[in-house]
Short mmCIF file of C-alpha atoms in Angstrom, two decimals:
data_model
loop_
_atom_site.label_atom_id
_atom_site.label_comp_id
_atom_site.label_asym_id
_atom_site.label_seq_id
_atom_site.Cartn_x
_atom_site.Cartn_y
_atom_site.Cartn_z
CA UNK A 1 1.66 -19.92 10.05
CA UNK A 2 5.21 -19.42 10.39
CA UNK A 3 6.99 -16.73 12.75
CA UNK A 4 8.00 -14.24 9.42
CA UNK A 5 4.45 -14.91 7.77
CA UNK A 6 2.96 -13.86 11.04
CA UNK A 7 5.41 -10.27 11.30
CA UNK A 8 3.96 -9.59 7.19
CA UNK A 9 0.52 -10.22 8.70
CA UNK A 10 0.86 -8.00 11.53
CA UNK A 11 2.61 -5.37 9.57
CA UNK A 12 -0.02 -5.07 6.41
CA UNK A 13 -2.91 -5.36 8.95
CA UNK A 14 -1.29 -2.36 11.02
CA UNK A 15 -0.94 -0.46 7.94
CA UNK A 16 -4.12 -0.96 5.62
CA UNK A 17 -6.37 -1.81 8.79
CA UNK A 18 -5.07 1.12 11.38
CA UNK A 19 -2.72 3.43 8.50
CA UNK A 20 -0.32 2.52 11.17
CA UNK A 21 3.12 2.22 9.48
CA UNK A 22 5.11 2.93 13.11
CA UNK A 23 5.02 -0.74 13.84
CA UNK A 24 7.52 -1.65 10.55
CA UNK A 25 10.50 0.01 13.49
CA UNK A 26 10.32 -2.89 15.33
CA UNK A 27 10.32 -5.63 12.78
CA UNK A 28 13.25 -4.41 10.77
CA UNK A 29 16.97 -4.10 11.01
CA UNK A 30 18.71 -0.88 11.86
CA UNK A 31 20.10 -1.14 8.14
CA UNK A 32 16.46 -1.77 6.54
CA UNK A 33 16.00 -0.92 2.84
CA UNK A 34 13.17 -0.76 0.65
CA UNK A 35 12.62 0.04 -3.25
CA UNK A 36 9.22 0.56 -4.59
CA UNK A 37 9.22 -1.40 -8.12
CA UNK A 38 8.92 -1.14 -11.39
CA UNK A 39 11.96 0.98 -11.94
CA UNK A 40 10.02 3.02 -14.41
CA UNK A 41 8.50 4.66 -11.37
CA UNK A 42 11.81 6.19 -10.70
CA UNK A 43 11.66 6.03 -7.14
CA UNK A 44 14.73 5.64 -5.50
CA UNK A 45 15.70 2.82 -2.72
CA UNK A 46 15.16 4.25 0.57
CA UNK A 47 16.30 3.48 4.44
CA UNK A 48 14.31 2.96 7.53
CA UNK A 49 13.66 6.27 8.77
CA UNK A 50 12.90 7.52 5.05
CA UNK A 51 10.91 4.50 4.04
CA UNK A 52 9.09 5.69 7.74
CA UNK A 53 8.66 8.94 6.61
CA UNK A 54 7.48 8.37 3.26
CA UNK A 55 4.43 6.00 4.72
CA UNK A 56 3.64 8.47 7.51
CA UNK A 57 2.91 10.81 5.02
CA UNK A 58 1.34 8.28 2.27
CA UNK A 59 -1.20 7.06 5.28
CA UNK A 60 -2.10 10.98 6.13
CA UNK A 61 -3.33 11.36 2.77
CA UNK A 62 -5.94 8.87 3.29
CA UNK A 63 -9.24 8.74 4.69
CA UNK A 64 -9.71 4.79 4.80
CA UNK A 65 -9.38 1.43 3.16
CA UNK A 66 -12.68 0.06 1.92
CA UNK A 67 -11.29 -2.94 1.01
CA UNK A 68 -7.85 -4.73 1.88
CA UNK A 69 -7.14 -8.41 1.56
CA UNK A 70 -4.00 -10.74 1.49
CA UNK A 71 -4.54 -12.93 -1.51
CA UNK A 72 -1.71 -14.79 -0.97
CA UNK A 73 1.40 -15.90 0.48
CA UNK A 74 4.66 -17.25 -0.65
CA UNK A 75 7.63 -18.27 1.72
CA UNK A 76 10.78 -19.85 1.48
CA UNK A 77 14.23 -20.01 4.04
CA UNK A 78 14.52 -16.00 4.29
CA UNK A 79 11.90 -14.92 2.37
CA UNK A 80 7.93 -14.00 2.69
CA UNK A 81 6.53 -12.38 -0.64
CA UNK A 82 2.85 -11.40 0.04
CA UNK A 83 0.22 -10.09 -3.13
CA UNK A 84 -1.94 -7.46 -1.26
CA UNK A 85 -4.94 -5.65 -3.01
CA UNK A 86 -6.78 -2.86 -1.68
CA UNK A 87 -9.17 0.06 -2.33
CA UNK A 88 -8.18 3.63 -0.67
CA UNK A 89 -10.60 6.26 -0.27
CA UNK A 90 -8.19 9.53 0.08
CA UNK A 91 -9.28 12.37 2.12
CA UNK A 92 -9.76 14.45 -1.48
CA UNK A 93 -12.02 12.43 -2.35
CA UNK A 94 -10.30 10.10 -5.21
CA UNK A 95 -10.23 6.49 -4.98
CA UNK A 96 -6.89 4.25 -5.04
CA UNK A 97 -6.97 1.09 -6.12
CA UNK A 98 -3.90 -1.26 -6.10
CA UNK A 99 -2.58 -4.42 -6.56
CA UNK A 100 0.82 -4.87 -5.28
CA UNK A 101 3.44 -7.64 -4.73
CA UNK A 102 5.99 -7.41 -1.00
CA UNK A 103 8.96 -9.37 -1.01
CA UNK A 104 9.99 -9.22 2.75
CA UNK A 105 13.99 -10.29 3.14
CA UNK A 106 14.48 -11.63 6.74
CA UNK A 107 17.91 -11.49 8.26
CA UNK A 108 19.44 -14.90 10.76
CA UNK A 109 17.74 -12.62 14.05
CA UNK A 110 14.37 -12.76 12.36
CA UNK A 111 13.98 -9.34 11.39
CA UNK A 112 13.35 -7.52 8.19
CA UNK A 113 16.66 -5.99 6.33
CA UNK A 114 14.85 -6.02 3.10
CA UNK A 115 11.23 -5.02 1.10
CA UNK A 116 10.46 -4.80 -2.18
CA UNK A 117 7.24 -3.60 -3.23
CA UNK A 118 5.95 -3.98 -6.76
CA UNK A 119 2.97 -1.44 -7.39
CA UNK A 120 0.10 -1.28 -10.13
CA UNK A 121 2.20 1.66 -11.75
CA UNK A 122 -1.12 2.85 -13.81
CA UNK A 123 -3.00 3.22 -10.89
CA UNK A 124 -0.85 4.67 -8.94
CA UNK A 125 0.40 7.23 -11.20
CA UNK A 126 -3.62 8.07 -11.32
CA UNK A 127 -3.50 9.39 -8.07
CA UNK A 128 -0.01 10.11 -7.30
CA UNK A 129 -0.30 13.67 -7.51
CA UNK A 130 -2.69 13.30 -4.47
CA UNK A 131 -0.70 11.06 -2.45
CA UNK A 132 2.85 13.59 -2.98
CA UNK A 133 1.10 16.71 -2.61
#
């Protein structure tokens, strides 16, 4: 496994297996971006310390992941695009299930300057409410 498929591991397994999104700061450039995809969504691009922000509260809203699994991974020269799928149990009560597709843009230092994240829109919007209140 290469260096950047390792840092992808390390960060989805922080995330899904600990809701521990604090580890992204130290993977990712000063001038990190993300967008959360399809534009339909209309969710805007965001930096680090809003992207931060944004999964702080996301991982709050949730009591556990039953079920989280890499199913599989892509790289090429500056790239690592990763298809997750997991099952959320929020602390409401309502169940999240997504599919979703990371594209991880590493810079020349090794570091991530770039994500985007392509969601299952339906069921997302199913429990979005939830996850913004």
């Amino acid at each position: 496994m290469s260096g950047h498929v390792e840092i992808v591991v390390k960060l989805l397994d922080a995330f899904y297996k600990n809701l521990d999104i604090s580890v992204l700061r130290a993977y990712t450039t000063d001038t990190f971006k993300t967008i959360i995809l399809p534009e339909s969504l209309g969710i805007q691009e965001t930096n680090k310390e809003e992207h931060l922000a944004s999964g702080e509260k996301t991982a709050a809203k949730i009591k556990e992941y039953k079920k989280y699994e890499i199913i599989e991974v892509f790289e090429s020269r500056n790239k690592v695009t990763a298809h997750v799928r997991s099952h959320a149990m929020l602390k409401d009560g309502s169940e999240w299930k997504n599919d979703a597709i990371n594209i991880f843009t590493f810079n020349e230092e090794g570091k991530i300057s770039y994500l985007k994240e392509f969601i299952d829109s339906l069921e997302t919007s199913k429990v979005a409410a939830n996850l913004t209140a």
